[in-house]
Short mmCIF file of N, CA and C in Angstrom, two decimals:
data_model
loop_
_atom_site.label_atom_id
_atom_site.label_comp_id
_atom_site.label_asym_id
_atom_site.label_seq_id
_atom_site.Cartn_x
_atom_site.Cartn_y
_atom_site.Cartn_z
N MET A 1 0.86 -1.17 0.00
CA MET A 1 0.00 0.00 0.00
C MET A 1 0.90 1.23 0.00
N ASN A 2 0.65 2.15 -0.92
CA ASN A 2 1.50 3.34 -0.99
C ASN A 2 1.15 4.34 0.12
N PRO A 3 2.06 5.26 0.42
CA PRO A 3 1.85 6.20 1.54
C PRO A 3 0.58 7.04 1.40
N ILE A 4 0.25 7.47 0.20
CA ILE A 4 -0.95 8.30 0.02
C ILE A 4 -2.20 7.48 0.31
N SER A 5 -2.24 6.24 -0.15
CA SER A 5 -3.38 5.37 0.14
C SER A 5 -3.50 5.11 1.64
N LEU A 6 -2.36 4.93 2.28
CA LEU A 6 -2.36 4.68 3.72
C LEU A 6 -2.89 5.89 4.49
N ILE A 7 -2.47 7.09 4.12
CA ILE A 7 -2.95 8.32 4.77
C ILE A 7 -4.43 8.51 4.51
N SER A 8 -4.86 8.27 3.27
CA SER A 8 -6.28 8.39 2.94
C SER A 8 -7.13 7.42 3.75
N LEU A 9 -6.64 6.19 3.86
CA LEU A 9 -7.35 5.18 4.65
C LEU A 9 -7.44 5.62 6.11
N ALA A 10 -6.34 6.10 6.66
CA ALA A 10 -6.33 6.52 8.06
C ALA A 10 -7.29 7.67 8.29
N LEU A 11 -7.31 8.64 7.41
CA LEU A 11 -8.23 9.78 7.57
C LEU A 11 -9.68 9.34 7.40
N ALA A 12 -9.94 8.48 6.44
CA ALA A 12 -11.31 8.01 6.23
C ALA A 12 -11.83 7.25 7.45
N MET A 13 -10.95 6.45 8.06
CA MET A 13 -11.36 5.68 9.23
C MET A 13 -11.60 6.57 10.45
N SER A 14 -11.06 7.79 10.46
CA SER A 14 -11.19 8.65 11.64
C SER A 14 -12.32 9.68 11.54
N THR A 15 -12.96 9.80 10.40
CA THR A 15 -13.97 10.86 10.25
C THR A 15 -15.20 10.66 11.12
N ASP A 16 -15.70 9.43 11.24
CA ASP A 16 -16.86 9.21 12.08
C ASP A 16 -16.53 9.41 13.56
N ALA A 17 -15.32 9.05 13.95
CA ALA A 17 -14.89 9.29 15.33
C ALA A 17 -14.78 10.80 15.60
N PHE A 18 -14.35 11.55 14.60
CA PHE A 18 -14.26 13.01 14.72
C PHE A 18 -15.65 13.61 14.97
N ALA A 19 -16.64 13.17 14.21
CA ALA A 19 -18.00 13.68 14.39
C ALA A 19 -18.54 13.31 15.78
N ALA A 20 -18.28 12.09 16.21
CA ALA A 20 -18.73 11.67 17.54
C ALA A 20 -18.03 12.49 18.63
N ALA A 21 -16.75 12.81 18.42
CA ALA A 21 -16.00 13.57 19.42
C ALA A 21 -16.53 14.99 19.57
N ILE A 22 -16.99 15.57 18.49
CA ILE A 22 -17.60 16.91 18.59
C ILE A 22 -18.81 16.85 19.53
N GLY A 23 -19.63 15.83 19.34
CA GLY A 23 -20.78 15.65 20.23
C GLY A 23 -20.38 15.41 21.67
N LYS A 24 -19.36 14.58 21.86
CA LYS A 24 -18.91 14.29 23.23
C LYS A 24 -18.31 15.54 23.88
N GLY A 25 -17.53 16.31 23.13
CA GLY A 25 -16.94 17.53 23.67
C GLY A 25 -17.97 18.57 24.02
N SER A 26 -19.03 18.64 23.23
CA SER A 26 -20.07 19.65 23.48
C SER A 26 -20.91 19.31 24.71
N SER A 27 -20.92 18.05 25.11
CA SER A 27 -21.74 17.66 26.25
C SER A 27 -20.99 17.77 27.59
N LEU A 28 -19.74 18.19 27.54
CA LEU A 28 -18.95 18.36 28.76
C LEU A 28 -18.90 19.83 29.18
N HIS A 29 -18.63 20.05 30.45
CA HIS A 29 -18.43 21.41 30.96
C HIS A 29 -16.97 21.80 30.73
N LYS A 30 -16.74 22.61 29.73
CA LYS A 30 -15.41 23.14 29.40
C LYS A 30 -14.30 22.09 29.50
N PRO A 31 -14.33 21.10 28.61
CA PRO A 31 -13.27 20.08 28.66
C PRO A 31 -11.90 20.71 28.42
N ARG A 32 -10.93 20.25 29.17
CA ARG A 32 -9.55 20.72 29.00
C ARG A 32 -8.87 19.86 27.95
N PHE A 33 -7.73 20.34 27.49
CA PHE A 33 -6.98 19.62 26.46
C PHE A 33 -6.62 18.21 26.93
N ILE A 34 -6.27 18.04 28.19
CA ILE A 34 -5.88 16.72 28.69
C ILE A 34 -7.05 15.75 28.61
N GLN A 35 -8.28 16.23 28.83
CA GLN A 35 -9.46 15.37 28.69
C GLN A 35 -9.71 15.01 27.24
N ALA A 36 -9.49 15.99 26.35
CA ALA A 36 -9.64 15.73 24.91
C ALA A 36 -8.59 14.72 24.46
N LEU A 37 -7.37 14.86 24.96
CA LEU A 37 -6.30 13.93 24.60
C LEU A 37 -6.60 12.54 25.15
N ARG A 38 -7.16 12.45 26.35
CA ARG A 38 -7.56 11.16 26.93
C ARG A 38 -8.57 10.48 26.02
N ALA A 39 -9.59 11.23 25.60
CA ALA A 39 -10.59 10.67 24.69
C ALA A 39 -9.94 10.27 23.37
N GLY A 40 -9.03 11.12 22.88
CA GLY A 40 -8.32 10.80 21.64
C GLY A 40 -7.52 9.51 21.75
N LEU A 41 -6.88 9.31 22.88
CA LEU A 41 -6.10 8.09 23.09
C LEU A 41 -7.00 6.86 23.14
N ILE A 42 -8.13 6.98 23.84
CA ILE A 42 -9.06 5.85 23.93
C ILE A 42 -9.57 5.49 22.54
N PHE A 43 -10.05 6.50 21.81
CA PHE A 43 -10.56 6.26 20.45
C PHE A 43 -9.43 5.73 19.55
N GLY A 44 -8.25 6.34 19.63
CA GLY A 44 -7.14 5.95 18.77
C GLY A 44 -6.69 4.52 18.99
N VAL A 45 -6.60 4.11 20.25
CA VAL A 45 -6.18 2.74 20.55
C VAL A 45 -7.22 1.74 20.03
N ILE A 46 -8.48 2.02 20.30
CA ILE A 46 -9.53 1.10 19.83
C ILE A 46 -9.57 1.07 18.31
N GLU A 47 -9.44 2.24 17.68
CA GLU A 47 -9.48 2.30 16.22
C GLU A 47 -8.24 1.62 15.62
N ALA A 48 -7.13 1.58 16.32
CA ALA A 48 -5.93 0.89 15.84
C ALA A 48 -6.03 -0.62 16.03
N ILE A 49 -6.71 -1.04 17.08
CA ILE A 49 -6.83 -2.47 17.38
C ILE A 49 -7.81 -3.16 16.43
N THR A 50 -8.91 -2.49 16.11
CA THR A 50 -9.96 -3.17 15.33
C THR A 50 -9.51 -3.63 13.94
N PRO A 51 -8.69 -2.87 13.19
CA PRO A 51 -8.27 -3.43 11.90
C PRO A 51 -7.34 -4.64 12.07
N MET A 52 -6.58 -4.68 13.16
CA MET A 52 -5.72 -5.84 13.41
C MET A 52 -6.58 -7.07 13.72
N ILE A 53 -7.66 -6.86 14.48
CA ILE A 53 -8.58 -7.96 14.77
C ILE A 53 -9.21 -8.45 13.47
N GLY A 54 -9.68 -7.49 12.66
CA GLY A 54 -10.27 -7.85 11.37
C GLY A 54 -9.29 -8.57 10.48
N TRP A 55 -8.06 -8.10 10.46
CA TRP A 55 -7.02 -8.73 9.66
C TRP A 55 -6.80 -10.17 10.12
N ALA A 56 -6.82 -10.37 11.44
CA ALA A 56 -6.63 -11.72 12.00
C ALA A 56 -7.80 -12.64 11.67
N ILE A 57 -8.98 -12.09 11.65
CA ILE A 57 -10.16 -12.89 11.33
C ILE A 57 -10.10 -13.38 9.88
N GLY A 58 -9.69 -12.47 8.98
CA GLY A 58 -9.47 -12.84 7.58
C GLY A 58 -10.65 -13.51 6.91
N HIS A 59 -10.36 -14.60 6.22
CA HIS A 59 -11.37 -15.30 5.43
C HIS A 59 -12.49 -15.91 6.26
N ALA A 60 -12.20 -16.32 7.46
CA ALA A 60 -13.19 -17.07 8.25
C ALA A 60 -14.49 -16.32 8.47
N ALA A 61 -14.40 -15.01 8.68
CA ALA A 61 -15.62 -14.26 9.01
C ALA A 61 -15.91 -13.13 8.03
N THR A 62 -15.31 -13.14 6.87
CA THR A 62 -15.48 -12.04 5.92
C THR A 62 -16.96 -11.76 5.65
N ARG A 63 -17.71 -12.76 5.31
CA ARG A 63 -19.14 -12.55 4.97
C ARG A 63 -19.91 -11.97 6.16
N TRP A 64 -19.68 -12.50 7.36
CA TRP A 64 -20.44 -12.04 8.51
C TRP A 64 -20.10 -10.59 8.84
N VAL A 65 -18.82 -10.26 8.88
CA VAL A 65 -18.40 -8.89 9.23
C VAL A 65 -18.91 -7.90 8.20
N GLN A 66 -18.75 -8.21 6.93
CA GLN A 66 -19.19 -7.28 5.90
C GLN A 66 -20.71 -7.16 5.87
N ASP A 67 -21.40 -8.22 6.20
CA ASP A 67 -22.87 -8.19 6.16
C ASP A 67 -23.48 -7.47 7.37
N TRP A 68 -22.78 -7.45 8.50
CA TRP A 68 -23.39 -6.93 9.72
C TRP A 68 -22.71 -5.72 10.34
N ASP A 69 -21.52 -5.33 9.89
CA ASP A 69 -20.80 -4.24 10.55
C ASP A 69 -21.60 -2.95 10.60
N HIS A 70 -22.27 -2.64 9.52
CA HIS A 70 -23.05 -1.40 9.46
C HIS A 70 -24.26 -1.44 10.40
N TRP A 71 -24.87 -2.61 10.57
CA TRP A 71 -26.01 -2.72 11.48
C TRP A 71 -25.55 -2.58 12.94
N ILE A 72 -24.41 -3.16 13.27
CA ILE A 72 -23.89 -3.05 14.63
C ILE A 72 -23.53 -1.60 14.93
N ALA A 73 -22.80 -0.96 14.02
CA ALA A 73 -22.42 0.45 14.22
C ALA A 73 -23.66 1.33 14.31
N PHE A 74 -24.62 1.11 13.43
CA PHE A 74 -25.85 1.89 13.42
C PHE A 74 -26.59 1.75 14.75
N THR A 75 -26.76 0.55 15.23
CA THR A 75 -27.48 0.31 16.48
C THR A 75 -26.79 0.97 17.67
N LEU A 76 -25.47 0.79 17.78
CA LEU A 76 -24.74 1.39 18.89
C LEU A 76 -24.78 2.91 18.84
N LEU A 77 -24.57 3.50 17.65
CA LEU A 77 -24.56 4.95 17.54
C LEU A 77 -25.95 5.55 17.76
N VAL A 78 -26.98 4.91 17.27
CA VAL A 78 -28.34 5.41 17.52
C VAL A 78 -28.67 5.33 19.00
N ALA A 79 -28.31 4.22 19.64
CA ALA A 79 -28.58 4.09 21.08
C ALA A 79 -27.84 5.17 21.87
N LEU A 80 -26.56 5.38 21.56
CA LEU A 80 -25.81 6.43 22.25
C LEU A 80 -26.37 7.81 21.94
N GLY A 81 -26.74 8.04 20.69
CA GLY A 81 -27.32 9.33 20.30
C GLY A 81 -28.63 9.59 21.01
N LEU A 82 -29.50 8.59 21.08
CA LEU A 82 -30.78 8.76 21.79
C LEU A 82 -30.55 9.01 23.27
N HIS A 83 -29.55 8.34 23.83
CA HIS A 83 -29.22 8.56 25.24
C HIS A 83 -28.77 10.01 25.46
N MET A 84 -27.95 10.52 24.56
CA MET A 84 -27.50 11.92 24.69
C MET A 84 -28.68 12.89 24.54
N ILE A 85 -29.56 12.62 23.59
CA ILE A 85 -30.73 13.48 23.40
C ILE A 85 -31.61 13.44 24.65
N TYR A 86 -31.81 12.25 25.18
CA TYR A 86 -32.61 12.11 26.41
C TYR A 86 -31.99 12.92 27.54
N ASN A 87 -30.68 12.78 27.72
CA ASN A 87 -30.00 13.55 28.77
C ASN A 87 -30.10 15.05 28.53
N GLY A 88 -30.08 15.44 27.27
CA GLY A 88 -30.20 16.86 26.94
C GLY A 88 -31.59 17.41 27.17
N LEU A 89 -32.58 16.56 27.18
CA LEU A 89 -33.97 16.99 27.37
C LEU A 89 -34.48 16.85 28.80
N LYS A 90 -33.87 15.97 29.58
CA LYS A 90 -34.48 15.61 30.86
C LYS A 90 -34.36 16.66 31.97
N VAL A 91 -33.37 17.54 31.92
CA VAL A 91 -33.20 18.53 32.99
C VAL A 91 -32.88 19.89 32.39
N ASP A 92 -33.16 20.93 33.17
CA ASP A 92 -32.80 22.29 32.75
C ASP A 92 -31.34 22.55 33.05
N ASP A 93 -30.80 23.59 32.41
CA ASP A 93 -29.38 23.96 32.60
C ASP A 93 -29.05 24.22 34.06
N ASP A 94 -29.95 24.88 34.79
CA ASP A 94 -29.61 25.25 36.15
C ASP A 94 -29.83 24.14 37.17
N GLU A 95 -30.42 23.02 36.76
CA GLU A 95 -30.63 21.93 37.70
C GLU A 95 -29.37 21.07 37.90
N VAL A 96 -28.69 20.74 36.82
CA VAL A 96 -27.53 19.88 36.90
C VAL A 96 -26.44 20.45 35.99
N GLU A 97 -25.23 20.42 36.50
CA GLU A 97 -24.11 20.90 35.70
C GLU A 97 -23.64 19.80 34.76
N LYS A 98 -23.02 20.20 33.66
CA LYS A 98 -22.45 19.23 32.74
C LYS A 98 -21.31 18.51 33.44
N PRO A 99 -21.11 17.24 33.10
CA PRO A 99 -19.98 16.54 33.69
C PRO A 99 -18.67 17.15 33.19
N SER A 100 -17.63 16.99 33.97
CA SER A 100 -16.33 17.53 33.55
C SER A 100 -15.55 16.50 32.74
N GLN A 101 -16.01 15.24 32.77
CA GLN A 101 -15.31 14.18 32.05
C GLN A 101 -16.27 13.04 31.77
N HIS A 102 -16.13 12.38 30.61
CA HIS A 102 -16.91 11.19 30.30
C HIS A 102 -16.22 9.97 30.90
N SER A 103 -17.02 8.98 31.25
CA SER A 103 -16.44 7.76 31.79
C SER A 103 -15.67 7.02 30.70
N PHE A 104 -14.71 6.23 31.14
CA PHE A 104 -13.94 5.41 30.20
C PHE A 104 -14.87 4.52 29.40
N MET A 105 -15.85 3.90 30.08
CA MET A 105 -16.75 2.95 29.41
C MET A 105 -17.57 3.64 28.31
N LEU A 106 -18.09 4.83 28.59
CA LEU A 106 -18.88 5.56 27.58
C LEU A 106 -18.02 5.89 26.37
N LEU A 107 -16.79 6.35 26.62
CA LEU A 107 -15.89 6.67 25.51
C LEU A 107 -15.51 5.40 24.74
N ALA A 108 -15.26 4.31 25.46
CA ALA A 108 -14.87 3.06 24.80
C ALA A 108 -16.00 2.51 23.94
N VAL A 109 -17.23 2.55 24.43
CA VAL A 109 -18.37 2.06 23.64
C VAL A 109 -18.56 2.92 22.40
N THR A 110 -18.46 4.24 22.56
CA THR A 110 -18.58 5.13 21.41
C THR A 110 -17.45 4.87 20.42
N ALA A 111 -16.25 4.70 20.92
CA ALA A 111 -15.10 4.42 20.05
C ALA A 111 -15.30 3.10 19.31
N PHE A 112 -15.78 2.10 20.01
CA PHE A 112 -16.02 0.81 19.36
C PHE A 112 -17.08 0.95 18.27
N ALA A 113 -18.14 1.69 18.58
CA ALA A 113 -19.22 1.87 17.61
C ALA A 113 -18.72 2.55 16.34
N THR A 114 -17.81 3.50 16.49
CA THR A 114 -17.30 4.20 15.31
C THR A 114 -16.17 3.44 14.63
N SER A 115 -15.69 2.35 15.23
CA SER A 115 -14.57 1.61 14.63
C SER A 115 -14.98 0.26 14.04
N ILE A 116 -16.25 -0.04 14.03
CA ILE A 116 -16.71 -1.30 13.44
C ILE A 116 -16.29 -1.38 11.97
N ASP A 117 -16.37 -0.25 11.26
CA ASP A 117 -15.97 -0.26 9.86
C ASP A 117 -14.49 -0.57 9.71
N ALA A 118 -13.67 -0.16 10.67
CA ALA A 118 -12.24 -0.46 10.62
C ALA A 118 -11.99 -1.97 10.77
N LEU A 119 -12.87 -2.64 11.48
CA LEU A 119 -12.77 -4.10 11.60
C LEU A 119 -12.95 -4.73 10.22
N ALA A 120 -13.95 -4.27 9.49
CA ALA A 120 -14.19 -4.79 8.15
C ALA A 120 -13.04 -4.43 7.20
N VAL A 121 -12.50 -3.23 7.35
CA VAL A 121 -11.35 -2.83 6.54
C VAL A 121 -10.17 -3.76 6.83
N GLY A 122 -9.99 -4.10 8.10
CA GLY A 122 -8.92 -5.03 8.46
C GLY A 122 -9.07 -6.37 7.79
N VAL A 123 -10.31 -6.85 7.68
CA VAL A 123 -10.55 -8.11 6.97
C VAL A 123 -10.09 -7.97 5.52
N GLY A 124 -10.44 -6.85 4.89
CA GLY A 124 -10.03 -6.61 3.51
C GLY A 124 -8.52 -6.51 3.37
N LEU A 125 -7.86 -5.92 4.35
CA LEU A 125 -6.41 -5.77 4.31
C LEU A 125 -5.69 -7.11 4.41
N ALA A 126 -6.38 -8.12 4.92
CA ALA A 126 -5.78 -9.45 5.01
C ALA A 126 -5.47 -10.01 3.63
N PHE A 127 -6.12 -9.51 2.61
CA PHE A 127 -5.95 -10.02 1.25
C PHE A 127 -5.11 -9.10 0.37
N VAL A 128 -4.49 -8.10 0.99
CA VAL A 128 -3.67 -7.12 0.27
C VAL A 128 -2.28 -7.14 0.88
N ASP A 129 -1.29 -6.83 0.08
CA ASP A 129 0.08 -6.78 0.59
C ASP A 129 0.26 -5.48 1.37
N VAL A 130 0.02 -5.54 2.67
CA VAL A 130 0.10 -4.35 3.52
C VAL A 130 0.70 -4.74 4.87
N ASN A 131 1.47 -3.85 5.43
CA ASN A 131 1.99 -4.03 6.78
C ASN A 131 0.86 -3.61 7.74
N ILE A 132 0.18 -4.58 8.33
CA ILE A 132 -1.00 -4.29 9.16
C ILE A 132 -0.64 -3.46 10.38
N LEU A 133 0.56 -3.63 10.92
CA LEU A 133 0.95 -2.84 12.08
C LEU A 133 1.10 -1.37 11.69
N LEU A 134 1.69 -1.11 10.54
CA LEU A 134 1.84 0.27 10.07
C LEU A 134 0.48 0.89 9.75
N ALA A 135 -0.37 0.13 9.06
CA ALA A 135 -1.71 0.62 8.72
C ALA A 135 -2.52 0.91 9.99
N SER A 136 -2.48 0.00 10.94
CA SER A 136 -3.22 0.19 12.18
C SER A 136 -2.68 1.38 12.98
N ALA A 137 -1.37 1.53 13.01
CA ALA A 137 -0.77 2.67 13.72
C ALA A 137 -1.19 3.99 13.06
N ALA A 138 -1.21 4.03 11.74
CA ALA A 138 -1.63 5.25 11.03
C ALA A 138 -3.10 5.56 11.32
N ILE A 139 -3.94 4.54 11.31
CA ILE A 139 -5.37 4.74 11.61
C ILE A 139 -5.54 5.22 13.04
N GLY A 140 -4.83 4.61 13.98
CA GLY A 140 -4.93 5.01 15.38
C GLY A 140 -4.44 6.43 15.62
N LEU A 141 -3.33 6.80 14.99
CA LEU A 141 -2.78 8.15 15.15
C LEU A 141 -3.71 9.20 14.56
N ALA A 142 -4.24 8.92 13.37
CA ALA A 142 -5.18 9.86 12.74
C ALA A 142 -6.43 10.02 13.60
N THR A 143 -6.93 8.91 14.13
CA THR A 143 -8.13 8.97 14.97
C THR A 143 -7.86 9.72 16.26
N MET A 144 -6.73 9.46 16.90
CA MET A 144 -6.39 10.17 18.13
C MET A 144 -6.35 11.68 17.87
N THR A 145 -5.71 12.08 16.80
CA THR A 145 -5.61 13.50 16.46
C THR A 145 -6.98 14.10 16.17
N MET A 146 -7.76 13.42 15.34
CA MET A 146 -9.07 13.95 14.96
C MET A 146 -10.03 14.02 16.16
N VAL A 147 -10.00 13.03 17.04
CA VAL A 147 -10.88 13.03 18.21
C VAL A 147 -10.46 14.14 19.18
N THR A 148 -9.18 14.32 19.38
CA THR A 148 -8.71 15.39 20.27
C THR A 148 -9.17 16.74 19.73
N ILE A 149 -9.00 16.97 18.45
CA ILE A 149 -9.47 18.22 17.82
C ILE A 149 -10.99 18.32 17.92
N GLY A 150 -11.69 17.22 17.66
CA GLY A 150 -13.15 17.22 17.73
C GLY A 150 -13.68 17.54 19.11
N MET A 151 -13.04 17.01 20.15
CA MET A 151 -13.46 17.31 21.52
C MET A 151 -13.28 18.80 21.83
N MET A 152 -12.16 19.37 21.41
CA MET A 152 -11.92 20.79 21.66
C MET A 152 -12.88 21.66 20.83
N LEU A 153 -13.18 21.23 19.62
CA LEU A 153 -14.17 21.94 18.81
C LEU A 153 -15.55 21.84 19.46
N GLY A 154 -15.87 20.68 20.00
CA GLY A 154 -17.12 20.51 20.73
C GLY A 154 -17.20 21.42 21.94
N ARG A 155 -16.07 21.69 22.57
CA ARG A 155 -16.04 22.62 23.71
C ARG A 155 -16.51 23.99 23.27
N VAL A 156 -16.00 24.46 22.15
CA VAL A 156 -16.41 25.77 21.63
C VAL A 156 -17.89 25.77 21.29
N LEU A 157 -18.34 24.73 20.62
CA LEU A 157 -19.76 24.64 20.26
C LEU A 157 -20.64 24.54 21.50
N GLY A 158 -20.16 23.80 22.51
CA GLY A 158 -20.92 23.66 23.76
C GLY A 158 -21.07 24.98 24.48
N THR A 159 -20.05 25.81 24.46
CA THR A 159 -20.11 27.12 25.10
C THR A 159 -21.08 28.03 24.37
N VAL A 160 -21.10 27.92 23.06
CA VAL A 160 -21.95 28.80 22.24
C VAL A 160 -23.42 28.41 22.36
N VAL A 161 -23.73 27.13 22.30
CA VAL A 161 -25.13 26.72 22.27
C VAL A 161 -25.64 26.11 23.56
N GLY A 162 -24.79 25.97 24.56
CA GLY A 162 -25.23 25.51 25.87
C GLY A 162 -25.77 24.09 25.87
N LYS A 163 -26.84 23.87 26.65
CA LYS A 163 -27.42 22.54 26.86
C LYS A 163 -27.89 21.90 25.55
N ARG A 164 -28.30 22.72 24.59
CA ARG A 164 -28.75 22.19 23.31
C ARG A 164 -27.65 21.41 22.61
N ALA A 165 -26.40 21.68 22.95
CA ALA A 165 -25.28 21.01 22.30
C ALA A 165 -25.31 19.50 22.53
N GLU A 166 -25.75 19.06 23.70
CA GLU A 166 -25.83 17.63 23.96
C GLU A 166 -26.86 16.98 23.04
N ARG A 167 -27.98 17.67 22.84
CA ARG A 167 -28.99 17.14 21.92
C ARG A 167 -28.45 17.12 20.50
N VAL A 168 -27.74 18.17 20.12
CA VAL A 168 -27.14 18.22 18.78
C VAL A 168 -26.11 17.10 18.64
N GLY A 169 -25.30 16.89 19.67
CA GLY A 169 -24.33 15.80 19.65
C GLY A 169 -25.00 14.45 19.47
N GLY A 170 -26.15 14.25 20.13
CA GLY A 170 -26.90 13.01 19.96
C GLY A 170 -27.39 12.84 18.54
N VAL A 171 -27.88 13.93 17.97
CA VAL A 171 -28.34 13.89 16.57
C VAL A 171 -27.16 13.57 15.65
N VAL A 172 -25.99 14.15 15.94
CA VAL A 172 -24.80 13.88 15.12
C VAL A 172 -24.46 12.40 15.16
N LEU A 173 -24.49 11.80 16.35
CA LEU A 173 -24.20 10.36 16.45
C LEU A 173 -25.20 9.54 15.65
N ILE A 174 -26.47 9.90 15.73
CA ILE A 174 -27.50 9.18 14.97
C ILE A 174 -27.25 9.34 13.47
N LEU A 175 -26.90 10.56 13.05
CA LEU A 175 -26.61 10.79 11.63
C LEU A 175 -25.39 10.01 11.16
N VAL A 176 -24.37 9.92 12.01
CA VAL A 176 -23.19 9.13 11.66
C VAL A 176 -23.60 7.66 11.48
N GLY A 177 -24.39 7.16 12.41
CA GLY A 177 -24.87 5.78 12.30
C GLY A 177 -25.71 5.56 11.06
N ALA A 178 -26.61 6.51 10.77
CA ALA A 178 -27.46 6.40 9.58
C ALA A 178 -26.62 6.47 8.30
N THR A 179 -25.60 7.30 8.30
CA THR A 179 -24.72 7.42 7.14
C THR A 179 -23.97 6.12 6.90
N ILE A 180 -23.45 5.53 7.97
CA ILE A 180 -22.76 4.23 7.84
C ILE A 180 -23.72 3.19 7.25
N LEU A 181 -24.93 3.15 7.78
CA LEU A 181 -25.92 2.19 7.30
C LEU A 181 -26.26 2.45 5.84
N TYR A 182 -26.51 3.70 5.49
CA TYR A 182 -26.86 4.07 4.12
C TYR A 182 -25.75 3.70 3.14
N GLU A 183 -24.50 4.04 3.49
CA GLU A 183 -23.37 3.76 2.60
C GLU A 183 -23.23 2.26 2.34
N HIS A 184 -23.47 1.44 3.35
CA HIS A 184 -23.32 0.01 3.17
C HIS A 184 -24.50 -0.60 2.43
N LEU A 185 -25.71 -0.10 2.66
CA LEU A 185 -26.88 -0.65 1.99
C LEU A 185 -26.96 -0.21 0.53
N SER A 186 -26.42 0.97 0.21
CA SER A 186 -26.50 1.45 -1.17
C SER A 186 -25.33 0.98 -2.02
N ALA A 187 -24.33 0.36 -1.38
CA ALA A 187 -23.15 -0.11 -2.14
C ALA A 187 -23.43 -1.37 -2.90
#
């Protein structure tokens, strides 16, 4: 795989995580850079691991992964998005303050939901002459960078639009899930 293809692959794999990170950043109370970097690391590590898992699965599960990855990602992202919308609607701004940090589990589930497609890509990479460790590292690094930037961008959006940002973030997650589903069903 040439360097330009590798960079393109890494950026493509990180775009849905970037959108999710904007939503996550907007639902926090003024996240600091260290919190954004923490989220970036969680997303980046998971996004780097999933193509290696897919690569290891190879031929054995190609049909199952390709047939169901979009449904799994869609279901997880819609569930997380609805949860964010519910949280954004259930209380007024002055009743409860925004959390200062998301739990590891919430970030990991969101990261996994946005990396299901990377699992399928890993399966495809098993049939191509590619250094899977290099490809996975590039995907993980791009995702870490994009999520960190997305969280900080979400901070700005959260300050501007307040509590509505959590609802918007939930809608963004649902749209990301719907887009993944649409792209796979129309292909």
